[in-house]
Amino acid sequence: MTRRYNAFSLIKEGLSGQKGWKPAWRSPEPKKQYDVIIVGGGGHGLATAYYLAKNHGITRVAILERGWLGGGNTGRNTVTIRSNYFYPESVALYELSLKLYEKLGRELNYNIMFSQRGVLSLIHSEPEMEMAARLCNAMQINGTDAEILDVEAVQELVPILNFNADARYPIFGATIQKRGGVARHDAVAWGYARAADAMGVDIIQGCEVLDFIKEGGKCVGVETNRGTIRANKVGVAVAGNSTVMAKLGGYELPIHSYTLQACVSEPIKPCLNTVVVSPPIGTYLSQSDKGEMIIGGGLDRVPSYNQKGNPPAAETVISGMLEMFPVLRQLRLMRQWGGTVDVTPDSSPIIGPSGVPGIYLNCGWGTGGFKAIPAGGWLFSHLLAKDEHHEISRPFDLDRFTKGSLIDEAAGSGIAH
């Protein structure tokens, strides 16, 4: 039952040091045996546990998180949500996620602050306009929304953009997905955590996986800093640390981890009511509900697990922002960070068996992890529950790299994640 507070009790709680709040989820000691262990307490791991319980009735589930819940890429991204991809396999995946996001706040009874303010991708040349028309046609054929705007329509929507005739990247138009937008990253994690916990899932923080237990060639559990935990199946959803887990588990992944740059400014008055992306410039912006400018950019192409970012890469992001929005040149930055992203050769995720019986993978999302949290959890839970692919996840199996059936979304993944 949800605990309710009136105004008086809220004030009393605040003045008394906030010691009486009921925790949103339990902090149980790990049991010796579960049906499913999920390594990774970020958005994908939490969503997987929730859908295992909700869709498949599997509640003897443990989420093992080395740090704190949502402390990895889920808490270190720029919160863009969209499904404007080119290939039908990708559109099916990200459109599922967008549709789940559209009802997620009501389903979880938790405000994830989902705002469908649209995602605007700028076009800077006539050839790009032609390619954008093909992209929009493909998106519409694949069942999602897309429109092309001319320069006048772009100027009406975002008048603070750089429309100068001598701009280095002149604006010819844009594509827009109006159903795209943003959500609050930690609220998504907390909403899934609270809902999963209410159905009996154990969320165990400060629990580092040190090794996988194998018997007869099959994984039957994990060794952790909090003891041995056994399970029939182990799902691994650890994003940028996927190759670290692969080394422990005895399987290989075609993944490199990179740092993705981001920063946030001081709050200013509302001036940007959509997400703006410029793939050629390598920068994208949105404005938070508090008025902060959330600024993101491309990958630092030096493989790294560093979450602090790199000054030269950050300089590229900021110079791109100033090219797009000269009016923001006096804006002061408050924070800068990096997220460790796991990138595959075709910039598409991996969902499927690892090759080691008993170990299953949800990884390789690269810059697309946050937008795919609901779909990633939905599809991964289906795989873990039924030991077979959902029709949407089948093309993203690890075996596509041996079969040559790549889904090359390097352009579609772009820089907005």
Short mmCIF file of C-alpha atoms in Angstrom, two decimals:
data_model
loop_
_atom_site.label_atom_id
_atom_site.label_comp_id
_atom_site.label_asym_id
_atom_site.label_seq_id
_atom_site.Cartn_x
_atom_site.Cartn_y
_atom_site.Cartn_z
CA MET A 1 0.00 0.00 0.00
CA THR A 2 1.33 3.44 -0.91
CA ARG A 3 2.14 5.57 2.12
CA ARG A 4 0.41 8.97 2.02
CA TYR A 5 1.55 12.22 3.63
CA ASN A 6 -0.41 15.41 4.29
CA ALA A 7 1.15 18.86 4.27
CA PHE A 8 1.70 18.91 8.04
CA SER A 9 3.47 15.54 8.09
CA LEU A 10 5.69 16.59 5.15
CA ILE A 11 6.81 19.74 7.01
CA LYS A 12 7.32 17.77 10.24
CA GLU A 13 9.39 15.19 8.39
CA GLY A 14 11.58 17.84 6.80
CA LEU A 15 12.21 19.61 10.12
CA SER A 16 13.06 16.35 11.89
CA GLY A 17 15.91 15.41 9.57
CA GLN A 18 13.83 13.30 7.17
CA LYS A 19 14.35 10.10 9.17
CA GLY A 20 10.84 8.72 8.91
CA TRP A 21 10.43 8.21 5.19
CA LYS A 22 9.53 4.73 4.06
CA PRO A 23 12.24 3.47 1.64
CA ALA A 24 11.09 3.25 -1.98
CA TRP A 25 12.59 -0.26 -2.18
CA ARG A 26 14.11 -2.78 0.21
CA SER A 27 17.81 -3.44 0.76
CA PRO A 28 17.73 -7.20 1.40
CA GLU A 29 20.59 -9.55 2.08
CA PRO A 30 21.24 -11.80 -0.93
CA LYS A 31 19.67 -15.24 -0.85
CA LYS A 32 21.64 -18.34 -1.78
CA GLN A 33 19.41 -19.26 -4.75
CA TYR A 34 17.29 -17.40 -7.33
CA ASP A 35 15.59 -18.30 -10.58
CA VAL A 36 17.35 -15.42 -12.37
CA ILE A 37 20.29 -13.18 -11.49
CA ILE A 38 20.66 -9.89 -13.34
CA VAL A 39 24.12 -8.34 -13.19
CA GLY A 40 23.76 -4.57 -13.43
CA GLY A 41 21.36 -2.27 -11.58
CA GLY A 42 20.94 0.34 -14.28
CA GLY A 43 17.87 1.04 -16.37
CA HIS A 44 18.07 -2.12 -18.49
CA GLY A 45 18.66 -4.42 -15.52
CA LEU A 46 15.83 -2.86 -13.51
CA ALA A 47 13.42 -2.92 -16.44
CA THR A 48 14.29 -6.58 -17.12
CA ALA A 49 13.52 -7.55 -13.54
CA TYR A 50 10.24 -5.62 -13.60
CA TYR A 51 9.05 -7.26 -16.82
CA LEU A 52 10.19 -10.71 -15.65
CA ALA A 53 7.80 -10.29 -12.72
CA LYS A 54 5.00 -8.47 -14.53
CA ASN A 55 4.94 -10.29 -17.89
CA HIS A 56 6.22 -13.72 -16.92
CA GLY A 57 5.45 -14.18 -13.23
CA ILE A 58 9.11 -14.75 -12.32
CA THR A 59 9.76 -12.96 -9.04
CA ARG A 60 12.67 -14.94 -7.55
CA VAL A 61 15.03 -12.47 -9.18
CA ALA A 62 18.13 -10.70 -7.83
CA ILE A 63 19.60 -7.54 -9.30
CA LEU A 64 23.28 -7.29 -8.37
CA GLU A 65 24.73 -3.78 -8.60
CA ARG A 66 28.38 -3.12 -7.81
CA GLY A 67 27.76 0.53 -6.95
CA TRP A 68 24.44 2.25 -6.43
CA LEU A 69 21.24 1.86 -8.36
CA GLY A 70 21.27 3.81 -11.64
CA GLY A 71 24.80 5.11 -10.97
CA GLY A 72 26.26 4.09 -14.34
CA ASN A 73 25.15 5.25 -17.76
CA THR A 74 21.53 5.54 -16.64
CA GLY A 75 22.57 8.50 -14.49
CA ARG A 76 25.16 9.85 -16.94
CA ASN A 77 23.32 10.48 -20.19
CA THR A 78 21.45 13.30 -21.89
CA VAL A 79 17.95 11.74 -21.69
CA THR A 80 16.92 11.91 -25.38
CA ILE A 81 14.20 9.45 -26.47
CA ARG A 82 13.45 8.80 -30.15
CA SER A 83 12.82 6.05 -32.70
CA ASN A 84 13.92 7.83 -35.89
CA TYR A 85 16.14 5.07 -37.27
CA PHE A 86 16.54 3.83 -40.84
CA TYR A 87 16.40 0.04 -40.81
CA PRO A 88 13.10 -1.72 -40.04
CA GLU A 89 14.75 -3.89 -37.36
CA SER A 90 15.93 -0.77 -35.52
CA VAL A 91 12.64 1.08 -35.89
CA ALA A 92 10.76 -1.93 -34.47
CA LEU A 93 13.08 -1.96 -31.46
CA TYR A 94 13.13 1.75 -30.65
CA GLU A 95 9.47 2.28 -31.55
CA LEU A 96 8.57 -0.41 -29.00
CA SER A 97 10.59 1.53 -26.45
CA LEU A 98 8.97 4.86 -27.34
CA LYS A 99 5.48 3.35 -27.06
CA LEU A 100 6.35 1.88 -23.67
CA TYR A 101 7.72 5.25 -22.53
CA GLU A 102 4.46 6.92 -23.57
CA LYS A 103 2.55 5.00 -20.90
CA LEU A 104 5.35 4.24 -18.44
CA GLY A 105 4.59 6.93 -15.88
CA ARG A 106 1.00 5.72 -15.50
CA GLU A 107 2.02 2.07 -15.47
CA LEU A 108 4.64 2.51 -12.75
CA ASN A 109 2.59 5.14 -10.89
CA TYR A 110 5.72 7.27 -10.88
CA ASN A 111 6.39 10.56 -12.62
CA ILE A 112 9.30 9.95 -14.99
CA MET A 113 8.87 13.51 -16.38
CA PHE A 114 8.48 12.24 -19.95
CA SER A 115 8.11 15.25 -22.25
CA GLN A 116 7.33 14.66 -25.94
CA ARG A 117 8.75 17.97 -27.08
CA GLY A 118 10.11 16.53 -30.34
CA VAL A 119 13.57 15.78 -31.71
CA LEU A 120 14.77 18.13 -34.46
CA SER A 121 17.71 16.99 -36.64
CA LEU A 122 19.26 19.85 -38.63
CA ILE A 123 20.12 19.62 -42.33
CA HIS A 124 23.05 21.68 -43.63
CA SER A 125 23.16 21.11 -47.42
CA GLU A 126 21.04 20.23 -50.45
CA PRO A 127 22.42 16.66 -50.65
CA GLU A 128 21.53 16.21 -46.97
CA MET A 129 17.97 17.36 -47.76
CA GLU A 130 17.69 14.57 -50.32
CA MET A 131 18.99 11.98 -47.87
CA ALA A 132 16.65 13.31 -45.18
CA ALA A 133 13.69 12.77 -47.52
CA ARG A 134 14.74 9.14 -47.94
CA LEU A 135 15.09 8.77 -44.17
CA CYS A 136 11.63 10.19 -43.52
CA ASN A 137 10.12 7.95 -46.17
CA ALA A 138 11.78 4.91 -44.60
CA MET A 139 10.58 5.88 -41.13
CA GLN A 140 7.01 6.33 -42.31
CA ILE A 141 7.08 3.02 -44.19
CA ASN A 142 8.44 1.36 -41.05
CA GLY A 143 5.55 2.71 -39.00
CA THR A 144 6.86 5.68 -37.07
CA ASP A 145 6.36 9.43 -37.42
CA ALA A 146 8.69 11.75 -39.33
CA GLU A 147 8.43 15.08 -41.14
CA ILE A 148 10.73 17.35 -43.13
CA LEU A 149 10.75 21.07 -42.33
CA ASP A 150 12.05 23.83 -44.57
CA VAL A 151 14.29 26.53 -43.17
CA GLU A 152 11.39 28.91 -42.50
CA ALA A 153 9.62 26.30 -40.39
CA VAL A 154 12.83 25.58 -38.48
CA GLN A 155 13.31 29.28 -37.79
CA GLU A 156 9.76 29.59 -36.49
CA LEU A 157 10.26 26.61 -34.18
CA VAL A 158 13.78 27.49 -32.89
CA PRO A 159 14.49 31.17 -33.62
CA ILE A 160 17.71 31.25 -31.55
CA LEU A 161 19.56 28.96 -33.97
CA ASN A 162 22.31 30.37 -36.18
CA PHE A 163 20.55 31.34 -39.44
CA ASN A 164 23.30 33.71 -40.62
CA ALA A 165 24.10 33.49 -44.32
CA ASP A 166 27.83 33.16 -43.57
CA ALA A 167 27.40 30.39 -41.00
CA ARG A 168 29.93 27.59 -41.29
CA TYR A 169 27.03 25.12 -41.29
CA PRO A 170 24.09 26.93 -42.92
CA ILE A 171 20.65 25.54 -42.09
CA PHE A 172 18.69 24.23 -45.08
CA GLY A 173 15.94 22.54 -43.09
CA ALA A 174 15.44 19.72 -40.61
CA THR A 175 13.68 16.46 -39.92
CA ILE A 176 11.50 16.19 -36.85
CA GLN A 177 10.00 13.35 -34.87
CA LYS A 178 7.36 15.06 -32.79
CA ARG A 179 6.75 12.03 -30.54
CA GLY A 180 10.37 12.06 -29.44
CA GLY A 181 11.52 13.93 -26.38
CA VAL A 182 13.16 13.56 -23.00
CA ALA A 183 12.57 11.98 -19.58
CA ARG A 184 14.17 12.26 -16.17
CA HIS A 185 16.93 9.62 -16.10
CA ASP A 186 16.99 8.84 -12.39
CA ALA A 187 13.18 8.83 -12.21
CA VAL A 188 13.09 6.07 -14.84
CA ALA A 189 15.46 3.96 -12.72
CA TRP A 190 13.62 4.71 -9.48
CA GLY A 191 10.22 3.97 -11.01
CA TYR A 192 11.30 0.56 -12.28
CA ALA A 193 13.11 -0.20 -9.01
CA ARG A 194 10.10 0.61 -6.86
CA ALA A 195 7.75 -1.42 -9.06
CA ALA A 196 10.09 -4.43 -9.26
CA ASP A 197 10.67 -4.40 -5.50
CA ALA A 198 6.92 -4.33 -4.87
CA MET A 199 6.63 -7.61 -6.80
CA GLY A 200 9.34 -9.32 -4.75
CA VAL A 201 12.52 -8.68 -6.74
CA ASP A 202 15.64 -8.30 -4.57
CA ILE A 203 17.71 -5.21 -5.43
CA ILE A 204 21.16 -5.72 -3.90
CA GLN A 205 23.50 -2.73 -4.09
CA GLY A 206 27.18 -2.80 -3.24
CA CYS A 207 27.37 -6.34 -4.62
CA GLU A 208 30.24 -6.87 -7.08
CA VAL A 209 30.40 -9.95 -9.27
CA LEU A 210 33.89 -11.44 -9.00
CA ASP A 211 33.44 -14.60 -11.07
CA PHE A 212 30.91 -16.88 -12.74
CA ILE A 213 30.29 -20.36 -11.31
CA LYS A 214 30.27 -23.09 -13.96
CA GLU A 215 29.34 -26.74 -13.56
CA GLY A 216 29.45 -29.09 -16.53
CA GLY A 217 30.15 -26.14 -18.84
CA LYS A 218 27.00 -24.29 -17.72
CA CYS A 219 26.83 -21.13 -15.61
CA VAL A 220 24.90 -21.81 -12.40
CA GLY A 221 25.60 -18.64 -10.45
CA VAL A 222 28.14 -16.01 -9.48
CA GLU A 223 30.76 -15.36 -6.83
CA THR A 224 30.40 -11.90 -5.30
CA ASN A 225 31.96 -9.82 -2.55
CA ARG A 226 28.84 -10.75 -0.54
CA GLY A 227 29.10 -14.48 -1.06
CA THR A 228 28.04 -17.14 -3.54
CA ILE A 229 24.69 -16.65 -5.27
CA ARG A 230 23.30 -19.38 -7.51
CA ALA A 231 20.63 -19.18 -10.21
CA ASN A 232 19.28 -21.08 -13.19
CA LYS A 233 20.08 -18.16 -15.51
CA VAL A 234 22.34 -15.11 -15.33
CA GLY A 235 21.57 -12.01 -17.40
CA VAL A 236 24.35 -9.45 -17.87
CA ALA A 237 23.37 -5.80 -18.49
CA VAL A 238 26.40 -3.71 -17.57
CA ALA A 239 26.80 -1.38 -20.61
CA GLY A 240 30.37 -0.03 -20.80
CA ASN A 241 31.69 -2.82 -18.57
CA SER A 242 30.32 -5.59 -20.81
CA THR A 243 33.78 -6.68 -21.97
CA VAL A 244 34.97 -6.87 -18.36
CA MET A 245 32.14 -9.31 -17.56
CA ALA A 246 32.87 -11.21 -20.78
CA LYS A 247 36.43 -11.84 -19.67
CA LEU A 248 35.16 -13.21 -16.35
CA GLY A 249 32.52 -15.32 -18.07
CA GLY A 250 34.80 -16.82 -20.71
CA TYR A 251 33.07 -15.40 -23.80
CA GLU A 252 34.07 -12.71 -26.31
CA LEU A 253 32.23 -9.59 -27.47
CA PRO A 254 32.86 -7.38 -30.52
CA ILE A 255 32.65 -4.28 -28.35
CA HIS A 256 34.87 -1.30 -27.59
CA SER A 257 34.08 1.09 -24.73
CA TYR A 258 34.39 4.83 -25.24
CA THR A 259 33.60 7.97 -23.28
CA LEU A 260 30.66 10.08 -24.42
CA GLN A 261 30.87 13.77 -23.58
CA ALA A 262 28.15 15.81 -21.90
CA CYS A 263 27.73 18.94 -19.78
CA VAL A 264 25.03 21.13 -18.31
CA SER A 265 24.80 24.91 -17.98
CA GLU A 266 23.43 27.28 -15.39
CA PRO A 267 19.64 27.65 -15.57
CA ILE A 268 18.27 30.36 -17.84
CA LYS A 269 14.79 31.42 -18.91
CA PRO A 270 12.97 29.05 -21.29
CA CYS A 271 14.25 29.50 -24.85
CA LEU A 272 14.37 26.01 -26.37
CA ASN A 273 11.26 23.84 -26.48
CA THR A 274 12.61 20.87 -28.43
CA VAL A 275 15.71 18.70 -28.70
CA VAL A 276 18.04 20.00 -31.42
CA VAL A 277 20.61 17.72 -33.06
CA SER A 278 23.25 18.54 -35.66
CA PRO A 279 25.02 15.34 -36.77
CA PRO A 280 27.65 17.11 -38.93
CA ILE A 281 28.55 19.52 -36.14
CA GLY A 282 28.55 16.75 -33.55
CA THR A 283 26.50 18.49 -30.86
CA TYR A 284 22.94 18.39 -29.55
CA LEU A 285 21.00 20.42 -26.98
CA SER A 286 17.83 20.42 -24.95
CA GLN A 287 16.63 22.55 -22.06
CA SER A 288 15.64 20.97 -18.77
CA ASP A 289 12.54 21.87 -16.79
CA LYS A 290 14.85 23.77 -14.41
CA GLY A 291 16.15 25.86 -17.31
CA GLU A 292 19.58 24.22 -17.65
CA MET A 293 20.97 23.61 -21.13
CA ILE A 294 21.86 19.93 -21.48
CA ILE A 295 24.67 19.68 -24.03
CA GLY A 296 25.97 16.47 -25.55
CA GLY A 297 28.34 15.46 -28.30
CA GLY A 298 30.18 12.65 -29.97
CA LEU A 299 32.49 9.95 -28.71
CA ASP A 300 36.02 10.46 -27.52
CA ARG A 301 37.52 7.90 -29.91
CA VAL A 302 40.18 6.74 -27.47
CA PRO A 303 38.90 3.49 -25.88
CA SER A 304 38.44 4.14 -22.18
CA TYR A 305 36.40 3.38 -19.05
CA ASN A 306 36.94 6.95 -17.84
CA GLN A 307 33.74 8.73 -16.74
CA LYS A 308 35.36 12.13 -16.32
CA GLY A 309 35.52 13.10 -19.96
CA ASN A 310 38.39 14.63 -21.89
CA PRO A 311 39.02 18.42 -22.22
CA PRO A 312 39.78 18.34 -25.98
CA ALA A 313 36.62 16.34 -26.66
CA ALA A 314 34.61 18.66 -24.42
CA GLU A 315 36.02 21.63 -26.34
CA THR A 316 34.71 20.10 -29.57
CA VAL A 317 31.25 19.78 -28.04
CA ILE A 318 31.20 23.37 -26.75
CA SER A 319 32.49 24.85 -30.01
CA GLY A 320 29.73 22.96 -31.81
CA MET A 321 27.14 24.43 -29.46
CA LEU A 322 28.43 27.95 -30.12
CA GLU A 323 28.24 27.35 -33.87
CA MET A 324 24.61 26.30 -33.54
CA PHE A 325 23.61 28.87 -30.88
CA PRO A 326 25.87 31.96 -30.86
CA VAL A 327 23.34 33.62 -28.55
CA LEU A 328 24.52 31.26 -25.77
CA ARG A 329 28.16 32.39 -25.90
CA GLN A 330 28.04 33.90 -22.39
CA LEU A 331 26.41 30.84 -20.86
CA ARG A 332 28.22 29.47 -17.82
CA LEU A 333 28.68 25.73 -17.44
CA MET A 334 28.00 24.03 -14.10
CA ARG A 335 28.98 20.39 -14.62
CA GLN A 336 30.75 18.22 -17.18
CA TRP A 337 30.90 14.43 -17.28
CA GLY A 338 31.40 11.39 -19.46
CA GLY A 339 29.46 8.17 -19.84
CA THR A 340 31.13 4.87 -20.75
CA VAL A 341 29.35 3.47 -23.80
CA ASP A 342 29.70 0.01 -25.35
CA VAL A 343 29.92 0.27 -29.12
CA THR A 344 29.58 -2.63 -31.57
CA PRO A 345 30.90 -2.62 -35.17
CA ASP A 346 27.41 -1.91 -36.55
CA SER A 347 26.32 0.47 -33.75
CA SER A 348 23.40 -1.82 -32.87
CA PRO A 349 22.81 -3.65 -29.59
CA ILE A 350 23.35 -7.30 -28.68
CA ILE A 351 20.46 -9.21 -27.10
CA GLY A 352 20.80 -12.97 -26.83
CA PRO A 353 22.80 -15.93 -25.46
CA SER A 354 26.48 -15.32 -24.77
CA GLY A 355 27.70 -18.64 -26.11
CA VAL A 356 28.24 -19.89 -22.55
CA PRO A 357 25.13 -21.84 -21.45
CA GLY A 358 23.31 -20.01 -18.68
CA ILE A 359 24.69 -16.53 -19.46
CA TYR A 360 22.58 -14.09 -21.49
CA LEU A 361 23.48 -10.65 -22.85
CA ASN A 362 21.90 -7.22 -23.02
CA CYS A 363 24.67 -4.89 -24.20
CA GLY A 364 26.20 -2.97 -27.09
CA TRP A 365 23.67 -0.12 -26.95
CA GLY A 366 26.41 2.46 -27.44
CA THR A 367 24.80 5.89 -27.45
CA GLY A 368 21.25 4.47 -27.52
CA GLY A 369 20.92 2.88 -24.10
CA PHE A 370 18.65 5.31 -22.28
CA LYS A 371 16.07 5.63 -25.03
CA ALA A 372 15.87 1.82 -25.23
CA ILE A 373 15.45 1.00 -21.52
CA PRO A 374 11.80 -0.16 -21.66
CA ALA A 375 12.27 -2.21 -24.84
CA GLY A 376 15.58 -3.62 -23.63
CA GLY A 377 13.94 -4.81 -20.43
CA TRP A 378 10.85 -6.14 -22.23
CA LEU A 379 12.86 -8.14 -24.78
CA PHE A 380 15.55 -9.36 -22.39
CA SER A 381 12.94 -10.59 -19.92
CA HIS A 382 11.26 -12.54 -22.74
CA LEU A 383 14.58 -14.19 -23.59
CA LEU A 384 15.35 -15.07 -19.97
CA ALA A 385 11.85 -16.37 -19.27
CA LYS A 386 11.31 -18.42 -22.41
CA ASP A 387 14.90 -19.14 -23.48
CA GLU A 388 14.00 -17.93 -26.96
CA HIS A 389 13.99 -14.63 -28.80
CA HIS A 390 11.10 -12.25 -29.16
CA GLU A 391 10.66 -11.53 -32.88
CA ILE A 392 11.96 -7.98 -32.36
CA SER A 393 15.16 -9.06 -30.60
CA ARG A 394 16.07 -11.93 -32.96
CA PRO A 395 17.97 -9.75 -35.50
CA PHE A 396 20.17 -8.42 -32.66
CA ASP A 397 21.55 -11.79 -31.59
CA LEU A 398 25.33 -12.11 -31.24
CA ASP A 399 25.35 -14.58 -34.14
CA ARG A 400 24.79 -11.78 -36.66
CA PHE A 401 28.52 -11.06 -36.55
CA THR A 402 29.36 -14.57 -37.77
CA LYS A 403 26.51 -14.65 -40.28
CA GLY A 404 27.29 -11.20 -41.73
CA SER A 405 23.76 -9.95 -40.98
CA LEU A 406 24.80 -6.60 -39.56
CA ILE A 407 22.35 -3.77 -38.89
CA ASP A 408 24.58 -0.79 -39.60
CA GLU A 409 23.10 2.13 -37.67
CA ALA A 410 26.25 4.23 -37.41
CA ALA A 411 24.39 7.11 -39.06
CA GLY A 412 21.13 6.46 -37.23
CA SER A 413 22.78 6.25 -33.83
CA GLY A 414 24.45 9.57 -34.62
CA ILE A 415 25.15 11.51 -31.47
CA ALA A 416 21.74 11.83 -29.81
CA HIS A 417 21.35 9.09 -27.23
#
